[in-house]
mmCIF file of C-alpha atoms in Angstrom:
data_model
loop_
_atom_site.group_PDB
_atom_site.id
_atom_site.type_symbol
_atom_site.label_atom_id
_atom_site.label_comp_id
_atom_site.label_asym_id
_atom_site.label_seq_id
_atom_site.Cartn_x
_atom_site.Cartn_y
_atom_site.Cartn_z
ATOM 1 C CA MET A 1 -3.341 20.697 -18.357
ATOM 2 C CA ASN A 2 -0.765 18.067 -19.030
ATOM 3 C CA PRO A 3 -2.353 14.627 -19.863
ATOM 4 C CA PHE A 4 0.529 12.822 -18.179
ATOM 5 C CA ALA A 5 -0.060 14.695 -15.020
ATOM 6 C CA LEU A 6 -3.779 13.963 -15.110
ATOM 7 C CA ALA A 7 -2.980 10.209 -15.684
ATOM 8 C CA ALA A 8 -0.509 10.160 -12.771
ATOM 9 C CA ALA A 9 -2.979 11.816 -10.501
ATOM 10 C CA ALA A 10 -5.695 9.288 -11.474
ATOM 11 C CA ILE A 11 -3.347 6.301 -10.945
ATOM 12 C CA LEU A 12 -2.317 7.661 -7.429
ATOM 13 C CA ALA A 13 -5.978 8.158 -6.459
ATOM 14 C CA LEU A 14 -7.122 4.783 -7.587
ATOM 15 C CA MET A 15 -4.181 3.042 -5.832
ATOM 16 C CA THR A 16 -4.734 4.939 -2.675
ATOM 17 C CA ALA A 17 -8.415 4.088 -2.669
ATOM 18 C CA GLY A 18 -7.586 0.479 -3.461
ATOM 19 C CA SER A 19 -5.113 0.149 -0.579
ATOM 20 C CA THR A 20 -7.899 0.966 1.966
ATOM 21 C CA SER A 21 -10.706 -0.898 0.217
ATOM 22 C CA ILE A 22 -9.229 -4.190 1.218
ATOM 23 C CA SER A 23 -10.861 -3.923 4.593
ATOM 24 C CA SER A 24 -14.222 -4.960 3.139
ATOM 25 C CA LEU A 25 -12.645 -8.267 2.328
ATOM 26 C CA PHE A 26 -11.886 -9.113 5.876
ATOM 27 C CA VAL A 27 -15.187 -10.878 6.315
ATOM 28 C CA ALA A 28 -14.413 -13.155 3.456
ATOM 29 C CA TYR A 29 -10.942 -13.818 4.769
ATOM 30 C CA ARG A 30 -12.427 -14.676 8.196
ATOM 31 C CA GLN A 31 -14.775 -17.222 6.605
ATOM 32 C CA SER A 32 -12.327 -18.787 4.289
ATOM 33 C CA TRP A 33 -9.016 -18.579 6.280
ATOM 34 C CA GLY A 34 -10.349 -18.504 9.838
ATOM 35 C CA MET A 35 -8.748 -15.039 10.290
ATOM 36 C CA SER A 36 -9.519 -13.488 13.655
ATOM 37 C CA SER A 37 -10.135 -9.914 14.699
ATOM 38 C CA ALA A 38 -6.650 -9.826 16.141
ATOM 39 C CA ASP A 39 -5.188 -10.831 12.823
ATOM 40 C CA ALA A 40 -7.129 -8.033 11.131
ATOM 41 C CA ALA A 41 -5.792 -5.619 13.678
ATOM 42 C CA ILE A 42 -2.263 -6.652 13.085
ATOM 43 C CA VAL A 43 -2.681 -6.352 9.311
ATOM 44 C CA PHE A 44 -3.944 -2.740 9.760
ATOM 45 C CA SER A 45 -1.403 -1.741 12.399
ATOM 46 C CA VAL A 46 1.585 -3.028 10.079
ATOM 47 C CA TYR A 47 0.559 -0.310 7.631
ATOM 48 C CA VAL A 48 0.397 2.442 10.325
ATOM 49 C CA GLY A 49 3.638 1.197 11.915
ATOM 50 C CA THR A 50 5.547 1.350 8.646
ATOM 51 C CA LEU A 51 4.261 4.811 7.705
ATOM 52 C CA LEU A 52 6.324 6.992 10.088
ATOM 53 C CA PRO A 53 9.601 5.233 9.464
ATOM 54 C CA THR A 54 9.061 5.476 5.719
ATOM 55 C CA LEU A 55 8.376 9.248 5.933
ATOM 56 C CA LEU A 56 11.455 9.708 8.108
ATOM 57 C CA PHE A 57 13.818 7.694 6.045
ATOM 58 C CA PHE A 58 12.473 8.352 2.559
ATOM 59 C CA GLY A 59 10.852 11.837 2.940
ATOM 60 C CA GLY A 60 13.641 13.716 1.391
ATOM 61 C CA ILE A 61 14.244 11.289 -1.530
ATOM 62 C CA SER A 62 12.582 13.523 -4.105
ATOM 63 C CA GLU A 63 15.079 16.279 -3.176
ATOM 64 C CA ARG A 64 17.900 13.950 -3.724
ATOM 65 C CA PHE A 65 16.740 12.202 -6.943
ATOM 66 C CA GLY A 66 14.039 14.430 -8.255
ATOM 67 C CA ARG A 67 10.269 14.320 -8.117
ATOM 68 C CA ARG A 68 9.662 12.194 -11.254
ATOM 69 C CA PRO A 69 11.847 9.328 -10.194
ATOM 70 C CA ALA A 70 10.380 9.421 -6.719
ATOM 71 C CA ALA A 71 6.847 9.428 -7.921
ATOM 72 C CA VAL A 72 7.519 6.661 -10.385
ATOM 73 C CA ALA A 73 9.156 4.593 -7.732
ATOM 74 C CA GLY A 74 6.229 5.187 -5.392
ATOM 75 C CA ILE A 75 3.671 4.256 -8.054
ATOM 76 C CA LEU A 76 5.539 1.048 -8.897
ATOM 77 C CA LEU A 77 5.757 0.077 -5.140
ATOM 78 C CA MET A 78 2.113 0.734 -4.670
ATOM 79 C CA ALA A 79 1.206 -1.366 -7.746
ATOM 80 C CA ALA A 80 3.387 -4.236 -6.342
ATOM 81 C CA GLY A 81 1.619 -3.923 -2.910
ATOM 82 C CA LEU A 82 -1.855 -3.928 -4.537
ATOM 83 C CA ALA A 83 -0.867 -6.918 -6.642
ATOM 84 C CA LEU A 84 0.105 -8.779 -3.422
ATOM 85 C CA LEU A 85 -3.073 -7.768 -1.709
ATOM 86 C CA ALA A 86 -5.074 -9.020 -4.663
ATOM 87 C CA GLY A 87 -3.249 -12.363 -4.662
ATOM 88 C CA ALA A 88 -2.971 -12.894 -0.943
ATOM 89 C CA GLN A 89 -3.605 -16.421 0.242
ATOM 90 C CA ASN A 90 -3.048 -16.061 3.977
ATOM 91 C CA VAL A 91 -2.467 -13.566 6.698
ATOM 92 C CA ALA A 92 1.317 -13.447 6.201
ATOM 93 C CA ALA A 93 0.808 -12.390 2.547
ATOM 94 C CA LEU A 94 -1.560 -9.644 3.694
ATOM 95 C CA ILE A 95 1.024 -8.424 6.149
ATOM 96 C CA ALA A 96 3.703 -8.443 3.479
ATOM 97 C CA ALA A 97 1.561 -6.499 1.160
ATOM 98 C CA ARG A 98 0.686 -3.927 3.739
ATOM 99 C CA LEU A 99 4.365 -3.613 4.474
ATOM 100 C CA LEU A 100 5.185 -2.884 0.844
#
């Protein structure tokens, strides 16, 4: 099997796992930022609320530009979102990261 394909699959699996693992940090966010349960619900709902429009507007992008450029763009955007999540200092930064 192609080693580049394996590396890309591993990157996507790790990034996807990382984007959902942030929920375990909400206890720490609540203690240090005073984040409420409603704030946590908003942060989670932002991701769900952006999923459908993203699929509708960008679902056919690989047909237009090719699979490789679409996959690279997706990996780069996921990495940027994870970097924002890792460096978030407030609820607004969490929301921005989940939007990305």
